[in-house]
Amino acid sequence: MSRIDDTRPFIPVRIAVLTVSDTRTPEDDKSGDVLTARLTEAGHTLAARSILADERDQIADQLRMWCSDPEVDVIISTGGTGLTGRDVTVEAHRDVYEKEIDAFGTIFTHVSMAKIGTSAVQSRATGGVANGTYLFALPGSPGACKDAWDEILGKQLDFRHRPCNFVEIMPRLDEHLRRK
């Protein structure tokens, strides 16, 4: 069973938060606020924060920019994961991914089912890796952001989490680029 191993040190990671919305502003970005509060309370660093409209190319460009920034280890976006025509965050993420973390969406759906029942089927949460950076796309509701952080990301982004976690393999995410 998973647990926190207190014999290991906590290693903070640098996380960028992107809110995708045609209507949100810094003053009413509740989901971005939830993620920012949770990651900083956990001891991580907010590396950047932005709000973008639901425009696939702009979202992908921002993700690529942060993936190329050595001061960003993880990107978490919120919003644009639904089924409507303007929901293009998942497509933008997949434009950037080198590898998809398939189980992230599955685990998120499992967590969501316990909270919202079969309505969880409408979420397309996703995760992946690009240029040595983790990327996660979450729904735009504050509740979904809380659930994703509390039940998945807060644990996987903690080096002390056992039996394994995302942080311990971070140095090897881009090893294919270093091979001769």
PDB file of C-alpha atoms in Angstrom:
ATOM      1  CA  MET A   1       0.000   0.000   0.000  1.00  0.00           C
ATOM      2  CA  SER A   2       1.174   3.547  -0.654  1.00  0.00           C
ATOM      3  CA  ARG A   3       2.588   5.574   2.192  1.00  0.00           C
ATOM      4  CA  ILE A   4       4.896   8.458   3.072  1.00  0.00           C
ATOM      5  CA  ASP A   5       8.402   7.355   4.063  1.00  0.00           C
ATOM      6  CA  ASP A   6       9.579   9.934   6.630  1.00  0.00           C
ATOM      7  CA  THR A   7      13.161   8.693   6.347  1.00  0.00           C
ATOM      8  CA  ARG A   8      13.367  10.287   2.900  1.00  0.00           C
ATOM      9  CA  PRO A   9      13.739  14.066   2.434  1.00  0.00           C
ATOM     10  CA  PHE A  10      10.983  16.183   0.907  1.00  0.00           C
ATOM     11  CA  ILE A  11      12.118  17.536  -2.469  1.00  0.00           C
ATOM     12  CA  PRO A  12      10.143  20.569  -3.694  1.00  0.00           C
ATOM     13  CA  VAL A  13       9.324  20.750  -7.391  1.00  0.00           C
ATOM     14  CA  ARG A  14       8.582  23.824  -9.494  1.00  0.00           C
ATOM     15  CA  ILE A  15       5.035  23.812 -10.799  1.00  0.00           C
ATOM     16  CA  ALA A  16       3.378  26.064 -13.394  1.00  0.00           C
ATOM     17  CA  VAL A  17      -0.413  26.442 -13.296  1.00  0.00           C
ATOM     18  CA  LEU A  18      -2.383  27.224 -16.442  1.00  0.00           C
ATOM     19  CA  THR A  19      -6.084  28.031 -16.348  1.00  0.00           C
ATOM     20  CA  VAL A  20      -7.839  27.545 -19.676  1.00  0.00           C
ATOM     21  CA  SER A  21     -11.023  29.583 -19.925  1.00  0.00           C
ATOM     22  CA  ASP A  22     -12.729  32.111 -22.140  1.00  0.00           C
ATOM     23  CA  THR A  23     -14.209  33.843 -19.089  1.00  0.00           C
ATOM     24  CA  ARG A  24     -11.903  33.515 -16.059  1.00  0.00           C
ATOM     25  CA  THR A  25      -9.781  36.377 -14.785  1.00  0.00           C
ATOM     26  CA  PRO A  26      -7.127  36.441 -12.047  1.00  0.00           C
ATOM     27  CA  GLU A  27      -9.823  37.715  -9.677  1.00  0.00           C
ATOM     28  CA  ASP A  28     -12.202  34.767 -10.142  1.00  0.00           C
ATOM     29  CA  ASP A  29      -9.874  31.888 -11.046  1.00  0.00           C
ATOM     30  CA  LYS A  30     -10.978  29.577  -8.226  1.00  0.00           C
ATOM     31  CA  SER A  31      -9.479  26.422  -9.737  1.00  0.00           C
ATOM     32  CA  GLY A  32      -6.107  28.073 -10.276  1.00  0.00           C
ATOM     33  CA  ASP A  33      -6.295  29.374  -6.707  1.00  0.00           C
ATOM     34  CA  VAL A  34      -7.008  25.857  -5.385  1.00  0.00           C
ATOM     35  CA  LEU A  35      -4.020  24.384  -7.214  1.00  0.00           C
ATOM     36  CA  THR A  36      -1.716  27.227  -6.195  1.00  0.00           C
ATOM     37  CA  ALA A  37      -2.741  26.959  -2.534  1.00  0.00           C
ATOM     38  CA  ARG A  38      -2.389  23.178  -2.466  1.00  0.00           C
ATOM     39  CA  LEU A  39       1.018  23.053  -4.146  1.00  0.00           C
ATOM     40  CA  THR A  40       2.511  25.817  -1.998  1.00  0.00           C
ATOM     41  CA  GLU A  41       1.033  24.367   1.212  1.00  0.00           C
ATOM     42  CA  ALA A  42       2.701  21.066   0.275  1.00  0.00           C
ATOM     43  CA  GLY A  43       6.079  22.852   0.047  1.00  0.00           C
ATOM     44  CA  HIS A  44       6.418  23.102  -3.720  1.00  0.00           C
ATOM     45  CA  THR A  45       7.215  26.276  -5.676  1.00  0.00           C
ATOM     46  CA  LEU A  46       4.780  28.078  -7.954  1.00  0.00           C
ATOM     47  CA  ALA A  47       7.027  28.564 -10.999  1.00  0.00           C
ATOM     48  CA  ALA A  48       4.483  30.419 -13.140  1.00  0.00           C
ATOM     49  CA  ARG A  49       0.775  31.021 -13.488  1.00  0.00           C
ATOM     50  CA  SER A  50      -1.276  32.094 -16.467  1.00  0.00           C
ATOM     51  CA  ILE A  51      -4.795  32.217 -17.898  1.00  0.00           C
ATOM     52  CA  LEU A  52      -5.418  31.530 -21.583  1.00  0.00           C
ATOM     53  CA  ALA A  53      -8.523  31.336 -23.748  1.00  0.00           C
ATOM     54  CA  ASP A  54      -9.648  27.980 -25.157  1.00  0.00           C
ATOM     55  CA  GLU A  55      -7.396  28.195 -28.226  1.00  0.00           C
ATOM     56  CA  ARG A  56      -5.521  24.984 -29.002  1.00  0.00           C
ATOM     57  CA  ASP A  57      -2.449  26.568 -30.600  1.00  0.00           C
ATOM     58  CA  GLN A  58      -2.033  29.122 -27.811  1.00  0.00           C
ATOM     59  CA  ILE A  59      -2.359  26.444 -25.131  1.00  0.00           C
ATOM     60  CA  ALA A  60       0.162  24.165 -26.864  1.00  0.00           C
ATOM     61  CA  ASP A  61       2.575  27.078 -27.344  1.00  0.00           C
ATOM     62  CA  GLN A  62       2.391  27.948 -23.623  1.00  0.00           C
ATOM     63  CA  LEU A  63       2.935  24.305 -22.659  1.00  0.00           C
ATOM     64  CA  ARG A  64       5.961  24.071 -24.964  1.00  0.00           C
ATOM     65  CA  MET A  65       7.387  27.308 -23.593  1.00  0.00           C
ATOM     66  CA  TRP A  66       7.135  26.041 -20.021  1.00  0.00           C
ATOM     67  CA  CYS A  67       8.510  22.618 -21.031  1.00  0.00           C
ATOM     68  CA  SER A  68      11.606  24.352 -22.385  1.00  0.00           C
ATOM     69  CA  ASP A  69      12.042  26.407 -19.201  1.00  0.00           C
ATOM     70  CA  PRO A  70      14.525  24.728 -16.807  1.00  0.00           C
ATOM     71  CA  GLU A  71      12.706  26.429 -13.921  1.00  0.00           C
ATOM     72  CA  VAL A  72       9.506  24.380 -14.555  1.00  0.00           C
ATOM     73  CA  ASP A  73       9.334  20.715 -13.564  1.00  0.00           C
ATOM     74  CA  VAL A  74       5.568  20.191 -13.744  1.00  0.00           C
ATOM     75  CA  ILE A  75       2.671  21.887 -15.536  1.00  0.00           C
ATOM     76  CA  ILE A  76      -0.891  21.548 -14.299  1.00  0.00           C
ATOM     77  CA  SER A  77      -3.664  22.991 -16.418  1.00  0.00           C
ATOM     78  CA  THR A  78      -7.270  23.336 -15.366  1.00  0.00           C
ATOM     79  CA  GLY A  79     -10.213  23.744 -17.721  1.00  0.00           C
ATOM     80  CA  GLY A  80     -11.051  22.718 -21.253  1.00  0.00           C
ATOM     81  CA  THR A  81     -11.175  18.953 -20.660  1.00  0.00           C
ATOM     82  CA  GLY A  82     -14.883  18.480 -21.331  1.00  0.00           C
ATOM     83  CA  LEU A  83     -16.803  17.454 -24.415  1.00  0.00           C
ATOM     84  CA  THR A  84     -17.950  20.740 -25.926  1.00  0.00           C
ATOM     85  CA  GLY A  85     -16.532  22.319 -29.061  1.00  0.00           C
ATOM     86  CA  ARG A  86     -14.420  24.868 -27.159  1.00  0.00           C
ATOM     87  CA  ASP A  87     -12.830  22.181 -24.940  1.00  0.00           C
ATOM     88  CA  VAL A  88      -9.436  21.761 -26.615  1.00  0.00           C
ATOM     89  CA  THR A  89      -7.005  21.489 -23.707  1.00  0.00           C
ATOM     90  CA  VAL A  90      -6.615  17.722 -24.041  1.00  0.00           C
ATOM     91  CA  GLU A  91      -5.808  18.050 -27.737  1.00  0.00           C
ATOM     92  CA  ALA A  92      -3.290  20.815 -26.983  1.00  0.00           C
ATOM     93  CA  HIS A  93      -1.619  18.653 -24.344  1.00  0.00           C
ATOM     94  CA  ARG A  94      -1.429  15.705 -26.732  1.00  0.00           C
ATOM     95  CA  ASP A  95       0.140  17.990 -29.350  1.00  0.00           C
ATOM     96  CA  VAL A  96       3.003  18.442 -26.875  1.00  0.00           C
ATOM     97  CA  TYR A  97       3.367  15.030 -25.183  1.00  0.00           C
ATOM     98  CA  GLU A  98       6.250  12.745 -25.983  1.00  0.00           C
ATOM     99  CA  LYS A  99       4.663  10.074 -23.785  1.00  0.00           C
ATOM    100  CA  GLU A 100       1.181   9.912 -22.319  1.00  0.00           C
ATOM    101  CA  ILE A 101       0.645   8.755 -18.747  1.00  0.00           C
ATOM    102  CA  ASP A 102      -2.418   6.666 -19.595  1.00  0.00           C
ATOM    103  CA  ALA A 103      -3.189   5.594 -16.038  1.00  0.00           C
ATOM    104  CA  PHE A 104      -3.509   9.209 -14.853  1.00  0.00           C
ATOM    105  CA  GLY A 105      -6.867   9.631 -16.603  1.00  0.00           C
ATOM    106  CA  THR A 106      -8.006   6.230 -15.377  1.00  0.00           C
ATOM    107  CA  ILE A 107      -7.104   6.955 -11.759  1.00  0.00           C
ATOM    108  CA  PHE A 108      -8.663  10.417 -11.997  1.00  0.00           C
ATOM    109  CA  THR A 109     -11.899   8.857 -13.267  1.00  0.00           C
ATOM    110  CA  HIS A 110     -11.841   6.381 -10.384  1.00  0.00           C
ATOM    111  CA  VAL A 111     -11.363   9.205  -7.860  1.00  0.00           C
ATOM    112  CA  SER A 112     -14.110  11.262  -9.537  1.00  0.00           C
ATOM    113  CA  MET A 113     -16.559   8.358  -9.541  1.00  0.00           C
ATOM    114  CA  ALA A 114     -16.461   8.325  -5.732  1.00  0.00           C
ATOM    115  CA  LYS A 115     -17.407  12.036  -5.702  1.00  0.00           C
ATOM    116  CA  ILE A 116     -19.720  12.598  -8.682  1.00  0.00           C
ATOM    117  CA  GLY A 117     -20.736   9.129  -9.831  1.00  0.00           C
ATOM    118  CA  THR A 118     -21.178   8.458 -13.507  1.00  0.00           C
ATOM    119  CA  SER A 119     -20.791  12.154 -14.353  1.00  0.00           C
ATOM    120  CA  ALA A 120     -17.048  11.382 -14.197  1.00  0.00           C
ATOM    121  CA  VAL A 121     -17.405   9.926 -17.694  1.00  0.00           C
ATOM    122  CA  GLN A 122     -17.539  13.481 -19.062  1.00  0.00           C
ATOM    123  CA  SER A 123     -13.994  14.322 -17.969  1.00  0.00           C
ATOM    124  CA  ARG A 124     -11.003  13.808 -20.229  1.00  0.00           C
ATOM    125  CA  ALA A 125      -8.272  14.437 -17.648  1.00  0.00           C
ATOM    126  CA  THR A 126      -4.894  13.468 -19.022  1.00  0.00           C
ATOM    127  CA  GLY A 127      -1.222  13.409 -18.147  1.00  0.00           C
ATOM    128  CA  GLY A 128       2.001  13.131 -20.067  1.00  0.00           C
ATOM    129  CA  VAL A 129       5.674  13.956 -20.329  1.00  0.00           C
ATOM    130  CA  ALA A 130       7.499  16.283 -22.722  1.00  0.00           C
ATOM    131  CA  ASN A 131      11.066  17.564 -22.666  1.00  0.00           C
ATOM    132  CA  GLY A 132      11.604  16.168 -19.169  1.00  0.00           C
ATOM    133  CA  THR A 133       8.518  17.959 -17.810  1.00  0.00           C
ATOM    134  CA  TYR A 134       5.339  16.411 -16.430  1.00  0.00           C
ATOM    135  CA  LEU A 135       2.057  17.822 -17.775  1.00  0.00           C
ATOM    136  CA  PHE A 136      -1.422  17.232 -16.347  1.00  0.00           C
ATOM    137  CA  ALA A 137      -4.755  18.509 -17.671  1.00  0.00           C
ATOM    138  CA  LEU A 138      -7.547  18.702 -15.091  1.00  0.00           C
ATOM    139  CA  PRO A 139     -11.185  19.743 -15.363  1.00  0.00           C
ATOM    140  CA  GLY A 140     -12.011  23.352 -14.590  1.00  0.00           C
ATOM    141  CA  SER A 141     -13.958  22.837 -11.378  1.00  0.00           C
ATOM    142  CA  PRO A 142     -12.325  23.599  -8.022  1.00  0.00           C
ATOM    143  CA  GLY A 143     -13.603  20.255  -6.712  1.00  0.00           C
ATOM    144  CA  ALA A 144     -11.906  18.335  -9.504  1.00  0.00           C
ATOM    145  CA  CYS A 145      -8.653  20.208  -8.843  1.00  0.00           C
ATOM    146  CA  LYS A 146      -8.875  19.387  -5.126  1.00  0.00           C
ATOM    147  CA  ASP A 147      -9.542  15.723  -5.882  1.00  0.00           C
ATOM    148  CA  ALA A 148      -6.699  15.457  -8.406  1.00  0.00           C
ATOM    149  CA  TRP A 149      -4.219  17.108  -6.058  1.00  0.00           C
ATOM    150  CA  ASP A 150      -5.323  15.421  -2.837  1.00  0.00           C
ATOM    151  CA  GLU A 151      -5.732  11.921  -4.226  1.00  0.00           C
ATOM    152  CA  ILE A 152      -3.091  11.736  -6.989  1.00  0.00           C
ATOM    153  CA  LEU A 153      -0.715  14.608  -7.670  1.00  0.00           C
ATOM    154  CA  GLY A 154       0.054  15.589  -4.073  1.00  0.00           C
ATOM    155  CA  LYS A 155       1.224  12.033  -3.481  1.00  0.00           C
ATOM    156  CA  GLN A 156       3.009  11.387  -6.766  1.00  0.00           C
ATOM    157  CA  LEU A 157       4.841  14.728  -6.575  1.00  0.00           C
ATOM    158  CA  ASP A 158       6.190  13.874  -3.099  1.00  0.00           C
ATOM    159  CA  PHE A 159       9.595  12.164  -3.198  1.00  0.00           C
ATOM    160  CA  ARG A 160       8.767  10.458   0.096  1.00  0.00           C
ATOM    161  CA  HIS A 161       5.768   8.631  -1.379  1.00  0.00           C
ATOM    162  CA  ARG A 162       6.258   4.873  -1.586  1.00  0.00           C
ATOM    163  CA  PRO A 163       6.462   2.506  -3.304  1.00  0.00           C
ATOM    164  CA  CYS A 164       7.243   4.966  -6.125  1.00  0.00           C
ATOM    165  CA  ASN A 165       6.556   8.516  -7.274  1.00  0.00           C
ATOM    166  CA  PHE A 166       7.069  10.887 -10.184  1.00  0.00           C
ATOM    167  CA  VAL A 167       9.833  12.883  -8.486  1.00  0.00           C
ATOM    168  CA  GLU A 168      12.309  10.021  -8.185  1.00  0.00           C
ATOM    169  CA  ILE A 169      12.282   9.397 -11.936  1.00  0.00           C
ATOM    170  CA  MET A 170      12.443  13.060 -12.981  1.00  0.00           C
ATOM    171  CA  PRO A 171      16.204  12.952 -13.660  1.00  0.00           C
ATOM    172  CA  ARG A 172      15.628  10.178 -16.203  1.00  0.00           C
ATOM    173  CA  LEU A 173      12.672  11.653 -18.111  1.00  0.00           C
ATOM    174  CA  ASP A 174      14.905  13.070 -20.825  1.00  0.00           C
ATOM    175  CA  GLU A 175      17.622  10.380 -20.780  1.00  0.00           C
ATOM    176  CA  HIS A 176      16.830   9.486 -24.408  1.00  0.00           C
ATOM    177  CA  LEU A 177      18.132  12.928 -25.371  1.00  0.00           C
ATOM    178  CA  ARG A 178      21.487  12.227 -23.692  1.00  0.00           C
ATOM    179  CA  ARG A 179      22.149   8.850 -25.304  1.00  0.00           C
ATOM    180  CA  LYS A 180      25.027   8.660 -27.743  1.00  0.00           C
TER     181      LYS A 180
END
